Amino acid sequence: MKCIALIQKNGGSSMENLDQLLEWMDDAKKICFFGGAGVSTESGVPDFRSKDGLYNQHDVRFDMYQPEYLLSHSCLRDKPDVYFEFHRQKMDTRDIQPNDAHKYLAKLEEMGKLNGIVTQNIDGLHQKAGSKNVFEIHGSALRNYCMNCGKKYPMDYIFESKEAVPHCECGGIIRPDITLYEEGLPDWDVSQAVHAIAEADMLIIGGTSLTVYPAASFINYFRGKYLVIINQSELHVRGAENTIIIREKIGAVCRELAKKQGITL
């Protein structure tokens, strides 16, 4: 029988059902986390579609372009100067620090409870928090490579290059290792992500609108016992045998869980 616990946002004692969640977490042997931009907003990284998100930020340098175009392969190919200016202004997360959500998930992995993090984010904050099994299905802005010869460049290279369009010694353009619109997802990370989701007996979905495909379709591989959704906006997801829906910020939920478990973040 399906057990659905709905914890409404700003509902007074909104965290009271976390004890049930902790019971399920104790029972689970393999927990997988699937997350998006909302995981990093507490660190100061804007999401994409909220009223303060990246797609709604007005900047005279870029207002003539659609946001999706600025993050597309077409923009990189046809207007590389525009692409790299946008990247430098909006995608620099080198000095951003992990928040309590990242730290809590790293602790779960350290405890042997979490078998993988599938992230749509490109900021590297899960790794900075200490997580090891992170599958970056949209790549990382902290890695760069030459589009011609494949030579790898350090994370600072594009941001510190004096060239508007950074070039390799071979003449090729140096680009960030992120998946742009019109590009395929990285094969290894996708295969590992699907495996982690399929093998999990608990899937936690957090901080994502589930509107970016094909990434959002990966959760369909989950066949486990426990499904947990932690998201401020409503998501329409096929339920599991036991499902909890929490309409709160994921950082707040993770802090409360850590407190109940005696975990220091």
PDB file of C-alpha atoms in Angstrom:
ATOM      1  CA  MET A   1       0.000   0.000   0.000  1.00  0.00           C
ATOM      2  CA  LYS A   2       1.385   3.382  -0.971  1.00  0.00           C
ATOM      3  CA  CYS A   3       2.245   5.661   1.942  1.00  0.00           C
ATOM      4  CA  ILE A   4       2.436   9.337   0.936  1.00  0.00           C
ATOM      5  CA  ALA A   5       3.459  11.932   3.513  1.00  0.00           C
ATOM      6  CA  LEU A   6       3.073  15.505   2.297  1.00  0.00           C
ATOM      7  CA  ILE A   7       5.045  18.115   4.220  1.00  0.00           C
ATOM      8  CA  GLN A   8       3.762  21.482   3.084  1.00  0.00           C
ATOM      9  CA  LYS A   9       6.008  24.518   2.766  1.00  0.00           C
ATOM     10  CA  ASN A  10       5.698  26.940   5.700  1.00  0.00           C
ATOM     11  CA  GLY A  11       3.333  24.551   7.432  1.00  0.00           C
ATOM     12  CA  GLY A  12       4.311  25.197  11.066  1.00  0.00           C
ATOM     13  CA  SER A  13       5.517  21.783  12.219  1.00  0.00           C
ATOM     14  CA  SER A  14       6.551  20.981   8.675  1.00  0.00           C
ATOM     15  CA  MET A  15       9.459  18.756   9.685  1.00  0.00           C
ATOM     16  CA  GLU A  16       7.475  16.384  11.909  1.00  0.00           C
ATOM     17  CA  ASN A  17       7.418  13.578   9.322  1.00  0.00           C
ATOM     18  CA  LEU A  18      11.215  13.515   9.048  1.00  0.00           C
ATOM     19  CA  ASP A  19      11.240  10.772  11.681  1.00  0.00           C
ATOM     20  CA  GLN A  20       9.447   8.543   9.171  1.00  0.00           C
ATOM     21  CA  LEU A  21      12.016   9.482   6.547  1.00  0.00           C
ATOM     22  CA  LEU A  22      14.852   8.597   8.907  1.00  0.00           C
ATOM     23  CA  GLU A  23      13.286   5.188   9.549  1.00  0.00           C
ATOM     24  CA  TRP A  24      13.220   4.540   5.821  1.00  0.00           C
ATOM     25  CA  MET A  25      16.813   5.738   5.470  1.00  0.00           C
ATOM     26  CA  ASP A  26      17.893   3.332   8.210  1.00  0.00           C
ATOM     27  CA  ASP A  27      16.210   0.488   6.339  1.00  0.00           C
ATOM     28  CA  ALA A  28      17.615   1.454   2.930  1.00  0.00           C
ATOM     29  CA  LYS A  29      20.849  -0.200   1.829  1.00  0.00           C
ATOM     30  CA  LYS A  30      21.574   1.878  -1.264  1.00  0.00           C
ATOM     31  CA  ILE A  31      20.436   5.507  -1.444  1.00  0.00           C
ATOM     32  CA  CYS A  32      20.858   7.504  -4.650  1.00  0.00           C
ATOM     33  CA  PHE A  33      20.437  11.276  -4.841  1.00  0.00           C
ATOM     34  CA  PHE A  34      19.296  13.045  -8.009  1.00  0.00           C
ATOM     35  CA  GLY A  35      19.664  16.815  -7.829  1.00  0.00           C
ATOM     36  CA  GLY A  36      19.575  20.039  -9.791  1.00  0.00           C
ATOM     37  CA  ALA A  37      20.202  23.758  -9.508  1.00  0.00           C
ATOM     38  CA  GLY A  38      18.173  24.159  -6.310  1.00  0.00           C
ATOM     39  CA  VAL A  39      20.831  22.222  -4.405  1.00  0.00           C
ATOM     40  CA  SER A  40      23.350  25.033  -4.965  1.00  0.00           C
ATOM     41  CA  THR A  41      21.187  28.153  -4.605  1.00  0.00           C
ATOM     42  CA  GLU A  42      21.921  28.372  -0.866  1.00  0.00           C
ATOM     43  CA  SER A  43      25.603  28.660  -1.814  1.00  0.00           C
ATOM     44  CA  GLY A  44      24.810  31.687  -3.963  1.00  0.00           C
ATOM     45  CA  VAL A  45      24.663  29.927  -7.329  1.00  0.00           C
ATOM     46  CA  PRO A  46      21.510  31.101  -9.169  1.00  0.00           C
ATOM     47  CA  ASP A  47      19.160  28.519 -10.597  1.00  0.00           C
ATOM     48  CA  PHE A  48      17.791  28.908 -14.098  1.00  0.00           C
ATOM     49  CA  ARG A  49      14.032  29.371 -14.125  1.00  0.00           C
ATOM     50  CA  SER A  50      13.014  31.057 -10.854  1.00  0.00           C
ATOM     51  CA  LYS A  51      12.251  34.789 -10.767  1.00  0.00           C
ATOM     52  CA  ASP A  52      15.842  35.484  -9.706  1.00  0.00           C
ATOM     53  CA  GLY A  53      17.294  32.724 -11.860  1.00  0.00           C
ATOM     54  CA  LEU A  54      19.842  32.991 -14.611  1.00  0.00           C
ATOM     55  CA  TYR A  55      17.223  33.063 -17.350  1.00  0.00           C
ATOM     56  CA  ASN A  56      15.509  36.084 -15.763  1.00  0.00           C
ATOM     57  CA  GLN A  57      18.586  38.199 -15.050  1.00  0.00           C
ATOM     58  CA  HIS A  58      18.665  41.255 -17.291  1.00  0.00           C
ATOM     59  CA  ASP A  59      22.064  42.196 -18.687  1.00  0.00           C
ATOM     60  CA  VAL A  60      22.358  44.609 -21.609  1.00  0.00           C
ATOM     61  CA  ARG A  61      25.263  42.598 -22.993  1.00  0.00           C
ATOM     62  CA  PHE A  62      23.090  39.503 -23.437  1.00  0.00           C
ATOM     63  CA  ASP A  63      19.451  40.661 -23.508  1.00  0.00           C
ATOM     64  CA  MET A  64      19.295  40.350 -27.296  1.00  0.00           C
ATOM     65  CA  TYR A  65      19.839  36.598 -27.039  1.00  0.00           C
ATOM     66  CA  GLN A  66      17.621  33.823 -25.723  1.00  0.00           C
ATOM     67  CA  PRO A  67      19.162  32.288 -22.543  1.00  0.00           C
ATOM     68  CA  GLU A  68      19.174  28.822 -24.101  1.00  0.00           C
ATOM     69  CA  TYR A  69      21.135  30.168 -27.059  1.00  0.00           C
ATOM     70  CA  LEU A  70      23.863  31.548 -24.785  1.00  0.00           C
ATOM     71  CA  LEU A  71      24.300  28.027 -23.405  1.00  0.00           C
ATOM     72  CA  SER A  72      24.204  26.291 -26.775  1.00  0.00           C
ATOM     73  CA  HIS A  73      26.705  24.689 -29.104  1.00  0.00           C
ATOM     74  CA  SER A  74      25.474  27.068 -31.811  1.00  0.00           C
ATOM     75  CA  CYS A  75      26.542  30.079 -29.753  1.00  0.00           C
ATOM     76  CA  LEU A  76      29.958  28.567 -29.059  1.00  0.00           C
ATOM     77  CA  ARG A  77      30.395  27.823 -32.767  1.00  0.00           C
ATOM     78  CA  ASP A  78      28.935  30.967 -34.326  1.00  0.00           C
ATOM     79  CA  LYS A  79      29.497  33.669 -31.699  1.00  0.00           C
ATOM     80  CA  PRO A  80      32.348  32.412 -29.514  1.00  0.00           C
ATOM     81  CA  ASP A  81      33.136  35.899 -28.200  1.00  0.00           C
ATOM     82  CA  VAL A  82      29.565  36.197 -26.873  1.00  0.00           C
ATOM     83  CA  TYR A  83      29.629  32.658 -25.488  1.00  0.00           C
ATOM     84  CA  PHE A  84      32.854  33.153 -23.540  1.00  0.00           C
ATOM     85  CA  GLU A  85      31.820  36.562 -22.199  1.00  0.00           C
ATOM     86  CA  PHE A  86      28.605  34.991 -20.868  1.00  0.00           C
ATOM     87  CA  HIS A  87      30.530  32.050 -19.438  1.00  0.00           C
ATOM     88  CA  ARG A  88      33.000  34.284 -17.620  1.00  0.00           C
ATOM     89  CA  GLN A  89      30.267  36.514 -16.211  1.00  0.00           C
ATOM     90  CA  LYS A  90      27.719  33.867 -15.203  1.00  0.00           C
ATOM     91  CA  MET A  91      29.466  30.517 -14.765  1.00  0.00           C
ATOM     92  CA  ASP A  92      32.368  31.299 -12.463  1.00  0.00           C
ATOM     93  CA  THR A  93      31.810  29.213  -9.315  1.00  0.00           C
ATOM     94  CA  ARG A  94      35.460  28.765  -8.322  1.00  0.00           C
ATOM     95  CA  ASP A  95      35.088  30.683  -5.049  1.00  0.00           C
ATOM     96  CA  ILE A  96      31.633  29.309  -4.167  1.00  0.00           C
ATOM     97  CA  GLN A  97      31.501  27.037  -1.120  1.00  0.00           C
ATOM     98  CA  PRO A  98      29.319  23.965  -0.498  1.00  0.00           C
ATOM     99  CA  ASN A  99      26.205  24.428   1.617  1.00  0.00           C
ATOM    100  CA  ASP A 100      24.614  22.100   4.166  1.00  0.00           C
ATOM    101  CA  ALA A 101      22.873  20.026   1.489  1.00  0.00           C
ATOM    102  CA  HIS A 102      26.194  19.190  -0.164  1.00  0.00           C
ATOM    103  CA  LYS A 103      27.802  18.500   3.205  1.00  0.00           C
ATOM    104  CA  TYR A 104      24.973  16.275   4.410  1.00  0.00           C
ATOM    105  CA  LEU A 105      25.080  14.146   1.272  1.00  0.00           C
ATOM    106  CA  ALA A 106      28.846  13.795   1.658  1.00  0.00           C
ATOM    107  CA  LYS A 107      28.292  12.576   5.231  1.00  0.00           C
ATOM    108  CA  LEU A 108      25.749   9.995   4.027  1.00  0.00           C
ATOM    109  CA  GLU A 109      28.308   8.674   1.550  1.00  0.00           C
ATOM    110  CA  GLU A 110      30.949   8.571   4.282  1.00  0.00           C
ATOM    111  CA  MET A 111      28.536   6.537   6.422  1.00  0.00           C
ATOM    112  CA  GLY A 112      28.114   4.026   3.601  1.00  0.00           C
ATOM    113  CA  LYS A 113      24.450   4.880   3.010  1.00  0.00           C
ATOM    114  CA  LEU A 114      24.699   6.820  -0.251  1.00  0.00           C
ATOM    115  CA  ASN A 115      25.817   4.918  -3.348  1.00  0.00           C
ATOM    116  CA  GLY A 116      25.834   7.852  -5.760  1.00  0.00           C
ATOM    117  CA  ILE A 117      24.938  11.450  -6.540  1.00  0.00           C
ATOM    118  CA  VAL A 118      23.514  12.207  -9.961  1.00  0.00           C
ATOM    119  CA  THR A 119      23.803  15.947 -10.492  1.00  0.00           C
ATOM    120  CA  GLN A 120      22.704  18.248 -13.276  1.00  0.00           C
ATOM    121  CA  ASN A 121      24.943  20.988 -11.823  1.00  0.00           C
ATOM    122  CA  ILE A 122      28.311  21.985 -13.259  1.00  0.00           C
ATOM    123  CA  ASP A 123      29.705  23.744 -10.165  1.00  0.00           C
ATOM    124  CA  GLY A 124      31.684  20.886  -8.572  1.00  0.00           C
ATOM    125  CA  LEU A 125      30.309  21.650  -5.100  1.00  0.00           C
ATOM    126  CA  HIS A 126      29.469  18.037  -4.276  1.00  0.00           C
ATOM    127  CA  GLN A 127      33.116  17.079  -4.737  1.00  0.00           C
ATOM    128  CA  LYS A 128      34.262  20.148  -2.816  1.00  0.00           C
ATOM    129  CA  ALA A 129      32.075  18.970   0.079  1.00  0.00           C
ATOM    130  CA  GLY A 130      33.810  15.581   0.009  1.00  0.00           C
ATOM    131  CA  SER A 131      31.544  13.367  -2.097  1.00  0.00           C
ATOM    132  CA  LYS A 132      33.346  10.830  -4.276  1.00  0.00           C
ATOM    133  CA  ASN A 133      30.645   9.019  -6.285  1.00  0.00           C
ATOM    134  CA  VAL A 134      29.356  12.007  -8.249  1.00  0.00           C
ATOM    135  CA  PHE A 135      28.035  11.592 -11.776  1.00  0.00           C
ATOM    136  CA  GLU A 136      28.000  14.961 -13.558  1.00  0.00           C
ATOM    137  CA  ILE A 137      25.563  14.368 -16.393  1.00  0.00           C
ATOM    138  CA  HIS A 138      25.962  17.960 -17.636  1.00  0.00           C
ATOM    139  CA  GLY A 139      29.736  18.101 -17.158  1.00  0.00           C
ATOM    140  CA  SER A 140      31.746  20.589 -15.096  1.00  0.00           C
ATOM    141  CA  ALA A 141      32.770  24.215 -15.482  1.00  0.00           C
ATOM    142  CA  LEU A 142      35.900  23.367 -13.501  1.00  0.00           C
ATOM    143  CA  ARG A 143      37.410  21.376 -16.381  1.00  0.00           C
ATOM    144  CA  ASN A 144      38.523  22.696 -19.772  1.00  0.00           C
ATOM    145  CA  TYR A 145      39.873  21.114 -22.928  1.00  0.00           C
ATOM    146  CA  CYS A 146      40.926  21.975 -26.467  1.00  0.00           C
ATOM    147  CA  MET A 147      38.241  21.254 -29.048  1.00  0.00           C
ATOM    148  CA  ASN A 148      40.936  20.356 -31.585  1.00  0.00           C
ATOM    149  CA  CYS A 149      43.594  18.247 -29.876  1.00  0.00           C
ATOM    150  CA  GLY A 150      41.825  17.419 -26.610  1.00  0.00           C
ATOM    151  CA  LYS A 151      44.547  18.822 -24.361  1.00  0.00           C
ATOM    152  CA  LYS A 152      43.235  19.500 -20.852  1.00  0.00           C
ATOM    153  CA  TYR A 153      43.546  22.897 -19.195  1.00  0.00           C
ATOM    154  CA  PRO A 154      43.167  23.914 -15.512  1.00  0.00           C
ATOM    155  CA  MET A 155      39.899  25.322 -14.198  1.00  0.00           C
ATOM    156  CA  ASP A 156      41.239  28.901 -14.040  1.00  0.00           C
ATOM    157  CA  TYR A 157      42.393  29.004 -17.645  1.00  0.00           C
ATOM    158  CA  ILE A 158      39.303  30.363 -19.406  1.00  0.00           C
ATOM    159  CA  PHE A 159      38.498  32.851 -16.648  1.00  0.00           C
ATOM    160  CA  GLU A 160      42.053  34.231 -16.553  1.00  0.00           C
ATOM    161  CA  SER A 161      42.882  34.105 -20.256  1.00  0.00           C
ATOM    162  CA  LYS A 162      43.584  37.492 -21.840  1.00  0.00           C
ATOM    163  CA  GLU A 163      42.075  36.251 -25.094  1.00  0.00           C
ATOM    164  CA  ALA A 164      38.366  36.897 -25.586  1.00  0.00           C
ATOM    165  CA  VAL A 165      38.227  33.442 -27.149  1.00  0.00           C
ATOM    166  CA  PRO A 166      40.914  31.264 -25.508  1.00  0.00           C
ATOM    167  CA  HIS A 167      43.067  29.192 -27.849  1.00  0.00           C
ATOM    168  CA  CYS A 168      45.298  26.178 -27.390  1.00  0.00           C
ATOM    169  CA  GLU A 169      48.892  26.135 -28.609  1.00  0.00           C
ATOM    170  CA  CYS A 170      47.624  23.965 -31.489  1.00  0.00           C
ATOM    171  CA  GLY A 171      45.212  26.723 -32.532  1.00  0.00           C
ATOM    172  CA  GLY A 172      42.023  25.066 -31.331  1.00  0.00           C
ATOM    173  CA  ILE A 173      39.484  26.762 -29.066  1.00  0.00           C
ATOM    174  CA  ILE A 174      39.650  25.861 -25.391  1.00  0.00           C
ATOM    175  CA  ARG A 175      36.161  25.244 -24.020  1.00  0.00           C
ATOM    176  CA  PRO A 176      34.677  24.228 -20.666  1.00  0.00           C
ATOM    177  CA  ASP A 177      33.823  20.548 -20.259  1.00  0.00           C
ATOM    178  CA  ILE A 178      30.094  21.174 -19.906  1.00  0.00           C
ATOM    179  CA  THR A 179      27.194  19.797 -21.920  1.00  0.00           C
ATOM    180  CA  LEU A 180      25.639  22.602 -23.953  1.00  0.00           C
ATOM    181  CA  TYR A 181      22.235  22.618 -25.592  1.00  0.00           C
ATOM    182  CA  GLU A 182      22.416  20.601 -28.854  1.00  0.00           C
ATOM    183  CA  GLU A 183      25.156  18.349 -27.439  1.00  0.00           C
ATOM    184  CA  GLY A 184      24.945  14.776 -26.198  1.00  0.00           C
ATOM    185  CA  LEU A 185      25.436  13.872 -22.545  1.00  0.00           C
ATOM    186  CA  PRO A 186      28.728  12.259 -21.440  1.00  0.00           C
ATOM    187  CA  ASP A 187      28.442   8.495 -21.945  1.00  0.00           C
ATOM    188  CA  TRP A 188      30.324   7.337 -18.840  1.00  0.00           C
ATOM    189  CA  ASP A 189      28.500   9.614 -16.410  1.00  0.00           C
ATOM    190  CA  VAL A 190      25.145   8.694 -17.942  1.00  0.00           C
ATOM    191  CA  SER A 191      25.782   4.953 -17.695  1.00  0.00           C
ATOM    192  CA  GLN A 192      26.962   5.282 -14.091  1.00  0.00           C
ATOM    193  CA  ALA A 193      24.006   7.510 -13.197  1.00  0.00           C
ATOM    194  CA  VAL A 194      21.466   5.100 -14.652  1.00  0.00           C
ATOM    195  CA  HIS A 195      23.134   2.183 -12.871  1.00  0.00           C
ATOM    196  CA  ALA A 196      23.135   4.006  -9.512  1.00  0.00           C
ATOM    197  CA  ILE A 197      19.445   4.908  -9.863  1.00  0.00           C
ATOM    198  CA  ALA A 198      18.436   1.414 -11.000  1.00  0.00           C
ATOM    199  CA  GLU A 199      20.342  -0.265  -8.144  1.00  0.00           C
ATOM    200  CA  ALA A 200      19.044   2.036  -5.400  1.00  0.00           C
ATOM    201  CA  ASP A 201      16.338   1.017  -2.951  1.00  0.00           C
ATOM    202  CA  MET A 202      15.830   4.702  -2.057  1.00  0.00           C
ATOM    203  CA  LEU A 203      15.887   7.612  -4.489  1.00  0.00           C
ATOM    204  CA  ILE A 204      15.995  11.166  -3.163  1.00  0.00           C
ATOM    205  CA  ILE A 205      15.120  13.832  -5.731  1.00  0.00           C
ATOM    206  CA  GLY A 206      15.993  17.357  -4.662  1.00  0.00           C
ATOM    207  CA  GLY A 207      16.288  20.905  -5.967  1.00  0.00           C
ATOM    208  CA  THR A 208      15.260  20.226  -9.542  1.00  0.00           C
ATOM    209  CA  SER A 209      12.347  21.201 -11.777  1.00  0.00           C
ATOM    210  CA  LEU A 210      12.724  17.981 -13.796  1.00  0.00           C
ATOM    211  CA  THR A 211      12.208  19.958 -16.995  1.00  0.00           C
ATOM    212  CA  VAL A 212      15.588  19.357 -18.659  1.00  0.00           C
ATOM    213  CA  TYR A 213      15.675  16.254 -20.816  1.00  0.00           C
ATOM    214  CA  PRO A 214      17.007  13.666 -21.253  1.00  0.00           C
ATOM    215  CA  ALA A 215      18.399  14.037 -17.712  1.00  0.00           C
ATOM    216  CA  ALA A 216      14.958  14.186 -16.088  1.00  0.00           C
ATOM    217  CA  SER A 217      13.991  10.866 -17.681  1.00  0.00           C
ATOM    218  CA  PHE A 218      16.704   9.007 -15.762  1.00  0.00           C
ATOM    219  CA  ILE A 219      14.519   8.757 -12.660  1.00  0.00           C
ATOM    220  CA  ASN A 220      12.287   6.371 -14.618  1.00  0.00           C
ATOM    221  CA  TYR A 221      14.939   3.692 -14.066  1.00  0.00           C
ATOM    222  CA  PHE A 222      14.166   3.678 -10.335  1.00  0.00           C
ATOM    223  CA  ARG A 223      12.314   0.581  -9.149  1.00  0.00           C
ATOM    224  CA  GLY A 224      13.186   0.718  -5.470  1.00  0.00           C
ATOM    225  CA  LYS A 225      11.104   0.805  -2.315  1.00  0.00           C
ATOM    226  CA  TYR A 226      11.432   4.408  -1.097  1.00  0.00           C
ATOM    227  CA  LEU A 227      11.023   7.652  -3.035  1.00  0.00           C
ATOM    228  CA  VAL A 228      11.707  11.030  -1.420  1.00  0.00           C
ATOM    229  CA  ILE A 229      11.037  14.342  -3.180  1.00  0.00           C
ATOM    230  CA  ILE A 230      12.465  17.507  -1.602  1.00  0.00           C
ATOM    231  CA  ASN A 231      11.541  20.495  -3.711  1.00  0.00           C
ATOM    232  CA  GLN A 232       9.878  23.865  -3.154  1.00  0.00           C
ATOM    233  CA  SER A 233       7.782  23.607  -6.310  1.00  0.00           C
ATOM    234  CA  GLU A 234       5.463  20.729  -7.121  1.00  0.00           C
ATOM    235  CA  LEU A 235       6.847  17.850  -9.157  1.00  0.00           C
ATOM    236  CA  HIS A 236       4.832  15.217 -10.963  1.00  0.00           C
ATOM    237  CA  VAL A 237       6.715  11.985 -10.418  1.00  0.00           C
ATOM    238  CA  ARG A 238       5.542   8.381 -10.460  1.00  0.00           C
ATOM    239  CA  GLY A 239       5.359   7.272  -6.824  1.00  0.00           C
ATOM    240  CA  ALA A 240       7.090   4.279  -5.276  1.00  0.00           C
ATOM    241  CA  GLU A 241       5.697   1.830  -2.710  1.00  0.00           C
ATOM    242  CA  ASN A 242       6.538   4.444  -0.084  1.00  0.00           C
ATOM    243  CA  THR A 243       6.777   8.120  -1.037  1.00  0.00           C
ATOM    244  CA  ILE A 244       7.462  11.283   0.942  1.00  0.00           C
ATOM    245  CA  ILE A 245       7.070  14.727  -0.608  1.00  0.00           C
ATOM    246  CA  ILE A 246       8.693  17.656   1.191  1.00  0.00           C
ATOM    247  CA  ARG A 247       7.919  21.171  -0.063  1.00  0.00           C
ATOM    248  CA  GLU A 248      10.875  22.925   1.582  1.00  0.00           C
ATOM    249  CA  LYS A 249      14.354  24.134   0.697  1.00  0.00           C
ATOM    250  CA  ILE A 250      16.671  21.167   0.570  1.00  0.00           C
ATOM    251  CA  GLY A 251      19.307  22.853   2.761  1.00  0.00           C
ATOM    252  CA  ALA A 252      16.793  23.334   5.577  1.00  0.00           C
ATOM    253  CA  VAL A 253      15.692  19.699   5.353  1.00  0.00           C
ATOM    254  CA  CYS A 254      19.281  18.437   5.391  1.00  0.00           C
ATOM    255  CA  ARG A 255      20.116  20.553   8.450  1.00  0.00           C
ATOM    256  CA  GLU A 256      17.149  19.147  10.327  1.00  0.00           C
ATOM    257  CA  LEU A 257      17.991  15.573   9.327  1.00  0.00           C
ATOM    258  CA  ALA A 258      21.594  16.061  10.425  1.00  0.00           C
ATOM    259  CA  LYS A 259      20.434  17.478  13.747  1.00  0.00           C
ATOM    260  CA  LYS A 260      18.176  14.490  14.396  1.00  0.00           C
ATOM    261  CA  GLN A 261      21.026  12.116  13.488  1.00  0.00           C
ATOM    262  CA  GLY A 262      23.666  13.926  15.531  1.00  0.00           C
ATOM    263  CA  ILE A 263      25.694  14.719  12.422  1.00  0.00           C
ATOM    264  CA  THR A 264      27.898  17.808  12.429  1.00  0.00           C
ATOM    265  CA  LEU A 265      27.922  19.616   9.086  1.00  0.00           C
TER     266      LEU A 265
END
